[in-house]
Coordinates of C-alpha atoms in Angstrom, one line a residue:
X1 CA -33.5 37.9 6.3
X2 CA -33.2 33.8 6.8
X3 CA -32.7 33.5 3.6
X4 CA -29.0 33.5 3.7
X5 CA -28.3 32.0 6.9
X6 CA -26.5 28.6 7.4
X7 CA -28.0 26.0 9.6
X8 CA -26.7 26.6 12.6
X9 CA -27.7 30.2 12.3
X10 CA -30.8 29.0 11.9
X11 CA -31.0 26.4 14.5
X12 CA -29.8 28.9 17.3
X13 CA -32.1 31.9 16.2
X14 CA -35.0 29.4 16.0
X15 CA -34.0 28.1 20.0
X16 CA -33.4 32.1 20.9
X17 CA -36.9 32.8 19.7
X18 CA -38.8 30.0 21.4
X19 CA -36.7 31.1 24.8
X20 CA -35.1 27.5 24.9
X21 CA -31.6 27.0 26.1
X22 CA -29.1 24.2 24.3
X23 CA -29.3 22.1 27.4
X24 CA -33.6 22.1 27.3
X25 CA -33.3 21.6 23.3
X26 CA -30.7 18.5 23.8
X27 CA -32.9 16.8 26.2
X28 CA -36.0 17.1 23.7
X29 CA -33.7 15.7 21.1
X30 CA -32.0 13.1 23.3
X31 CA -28.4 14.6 22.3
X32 CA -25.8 16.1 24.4
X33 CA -26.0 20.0 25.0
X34 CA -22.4 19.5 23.3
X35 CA -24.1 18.4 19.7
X36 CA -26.1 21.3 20.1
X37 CA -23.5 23.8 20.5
X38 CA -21.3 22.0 17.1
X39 CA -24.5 22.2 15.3
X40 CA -25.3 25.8 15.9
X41 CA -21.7 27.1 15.0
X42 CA -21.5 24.4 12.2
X43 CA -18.5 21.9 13.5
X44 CA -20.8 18.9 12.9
X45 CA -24.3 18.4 11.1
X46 CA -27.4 16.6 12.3
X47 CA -28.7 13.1 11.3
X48 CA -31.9 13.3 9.0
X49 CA -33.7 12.3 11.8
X50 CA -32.6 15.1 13.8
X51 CA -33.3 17.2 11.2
X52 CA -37.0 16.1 11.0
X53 CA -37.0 16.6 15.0
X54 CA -36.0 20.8 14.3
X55 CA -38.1 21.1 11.8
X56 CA -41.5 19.4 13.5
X57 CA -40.3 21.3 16.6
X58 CA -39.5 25.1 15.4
X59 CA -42.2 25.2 12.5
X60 CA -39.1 25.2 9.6
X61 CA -39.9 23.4 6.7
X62 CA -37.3 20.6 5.8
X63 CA -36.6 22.0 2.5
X64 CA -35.7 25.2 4.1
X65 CA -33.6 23.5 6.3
X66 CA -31.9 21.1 4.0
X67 CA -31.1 23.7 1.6
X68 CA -30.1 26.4 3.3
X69 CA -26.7 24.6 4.8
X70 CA -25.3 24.0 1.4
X71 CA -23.0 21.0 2.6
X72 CA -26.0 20.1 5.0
X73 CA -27.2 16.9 2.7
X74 CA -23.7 15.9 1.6
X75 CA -22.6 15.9 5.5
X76 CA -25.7 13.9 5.9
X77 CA -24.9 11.0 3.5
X78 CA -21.2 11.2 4.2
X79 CA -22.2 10.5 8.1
X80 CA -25.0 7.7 6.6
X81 CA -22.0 6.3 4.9
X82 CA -20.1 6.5 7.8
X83 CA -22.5 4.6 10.2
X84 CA -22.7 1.8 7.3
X85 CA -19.5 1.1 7.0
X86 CA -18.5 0.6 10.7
X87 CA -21.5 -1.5 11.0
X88 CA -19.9 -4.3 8.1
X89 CA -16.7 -3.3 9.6
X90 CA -18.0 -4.7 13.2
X91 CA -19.5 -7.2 11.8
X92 CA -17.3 -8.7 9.5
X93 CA -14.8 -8.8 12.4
X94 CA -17.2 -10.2 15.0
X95 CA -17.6 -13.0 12.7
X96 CA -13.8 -13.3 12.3
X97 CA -13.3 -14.4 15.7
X98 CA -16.4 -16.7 15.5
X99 CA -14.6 -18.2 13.2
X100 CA -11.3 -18.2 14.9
X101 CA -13.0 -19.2 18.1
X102 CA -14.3 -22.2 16.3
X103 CA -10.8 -22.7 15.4
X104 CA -9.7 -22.7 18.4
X105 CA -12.2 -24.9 19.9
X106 CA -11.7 -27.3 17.4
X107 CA -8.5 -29.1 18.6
X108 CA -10.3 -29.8 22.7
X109 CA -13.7 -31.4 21.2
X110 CA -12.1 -33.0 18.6
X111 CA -11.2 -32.1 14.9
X112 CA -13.8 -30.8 12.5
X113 CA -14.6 -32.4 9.2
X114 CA -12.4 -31.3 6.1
X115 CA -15.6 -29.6 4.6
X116 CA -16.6 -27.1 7.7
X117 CA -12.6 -26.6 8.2
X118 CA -12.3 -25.5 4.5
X119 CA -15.6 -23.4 4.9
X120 CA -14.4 -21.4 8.1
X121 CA -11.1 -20.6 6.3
X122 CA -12.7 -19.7 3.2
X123 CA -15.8 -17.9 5.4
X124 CA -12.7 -15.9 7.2
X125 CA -10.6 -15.0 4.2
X126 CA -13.2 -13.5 2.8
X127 CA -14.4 -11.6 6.1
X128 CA -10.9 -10.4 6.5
X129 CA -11.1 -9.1 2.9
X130 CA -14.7 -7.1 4.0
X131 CA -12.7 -5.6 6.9
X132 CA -10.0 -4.3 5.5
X133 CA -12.4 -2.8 2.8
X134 CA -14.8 -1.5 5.2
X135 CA -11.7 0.2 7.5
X136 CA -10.2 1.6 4.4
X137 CA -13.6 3.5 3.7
X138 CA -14.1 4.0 7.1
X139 CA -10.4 5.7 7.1
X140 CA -11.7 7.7 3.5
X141 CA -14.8 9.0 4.6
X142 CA -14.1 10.1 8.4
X143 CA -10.8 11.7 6.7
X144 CA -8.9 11.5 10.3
X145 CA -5.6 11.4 10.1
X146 CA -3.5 9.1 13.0
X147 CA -2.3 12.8 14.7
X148 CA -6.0 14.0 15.1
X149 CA -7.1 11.5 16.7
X150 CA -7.7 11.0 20.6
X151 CA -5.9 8.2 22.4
X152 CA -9.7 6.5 22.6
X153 CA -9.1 6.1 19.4
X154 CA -5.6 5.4 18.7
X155 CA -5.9 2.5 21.2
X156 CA -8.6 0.9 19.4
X157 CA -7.2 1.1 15.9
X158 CA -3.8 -0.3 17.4
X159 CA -6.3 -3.4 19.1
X160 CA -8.7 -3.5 15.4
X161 CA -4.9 -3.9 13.5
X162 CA -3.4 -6.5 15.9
X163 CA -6.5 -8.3 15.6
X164 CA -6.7 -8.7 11.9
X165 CA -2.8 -9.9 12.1
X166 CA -3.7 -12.3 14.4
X167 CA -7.0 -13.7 12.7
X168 CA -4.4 -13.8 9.6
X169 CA -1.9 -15.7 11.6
X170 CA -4.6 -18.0 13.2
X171 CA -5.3 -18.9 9.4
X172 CA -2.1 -19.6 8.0
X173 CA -1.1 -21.7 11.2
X174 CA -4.5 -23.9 10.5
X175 CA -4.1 -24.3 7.3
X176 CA -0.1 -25.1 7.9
X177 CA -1.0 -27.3 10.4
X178 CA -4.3 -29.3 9.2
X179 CA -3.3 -29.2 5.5
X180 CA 0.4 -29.7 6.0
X181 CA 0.8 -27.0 3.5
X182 CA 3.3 -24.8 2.9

């Protein structure tokens, strides 16, 4: 009978049987009733670790789980993938305006030796080359396109862009301006 269900199918029959609502079920997995309800009709997948949680918790064996929501372990890496690139993504750009900041800082306690100036430029060139790397896959894998996506998120991605223009800026006016250059 289970045998050709998806996993949301699954999921909700399991919770129906055991007499447990989405709210009680969320609150066991410390996820919004919300994720529960785009699990059981399928909109979005679990984490691996979530999975593991349904399986312990409704006696299903992982294999039966994993397998029965055909897309179930591709949506699973494609959201690992995900979380992994906005993690270099944040990072590389936290760095960027270290870097910037150091910059910045540079000219009020007095200049910073040739070596660590050309270091930080390098260091930042490179970071901005890991961000826009790591937003392009971000952009690839999350497959939103600009009209999809809430104002949240449109404000953010305009901030992100202006950002990386202005770290770009901030390193062609050093440069310019230490170097005499160009």
């Amino acid at each position: 009978m289970e045998n050709h269900m998806n996993f949301g199918e699954i999921l909700q029959n399991k919770r129906k049987e055991k007499g447990i609502t989405q709210e009680e079920l969320a609150h066991q997995l410390l996820v919004s009733s919300k994720t529960i309800s785009n699990w059981e009709t399928n909109k979005t997948t679990p984490d691996i670790d979530n999975v593991i949680r349904i399986s312990q918790l409704f006696d299903i064996s992982l294999n039966h789980l994993l397998l029965e929501g055909s897309d179930m372990v591709e949506n699973i890496k494609k959201n690992a993938e995900l979380r992994e690139s906005k993690i270099y993504l944040v990072t590389s750009s936290v760095t960027n305006l270290v870097f910037l900041f150091i910059f910045a800082v540079s000219f009020i306690f007095g200049e910073l030796p040739d070596i660590i100036s050309i270091a930080l430029a390098v260091g930042t060139f490179f970071n901005l080359s890991c961000v826009l790397y790591f937003s392009k896959r971000y952009r690839m894998l999350s497959n939103t396109m600009w009209a999809s996506r809430t104002k949240k998120q449109k404000i953010w991605s305009l901030l992100f862009s202006i950002t990386l223009v202005a770290v770009l800026f901030a390193i062609l006016f050093f440069i310019r301006f230490k170097y005499n250059a160009f």
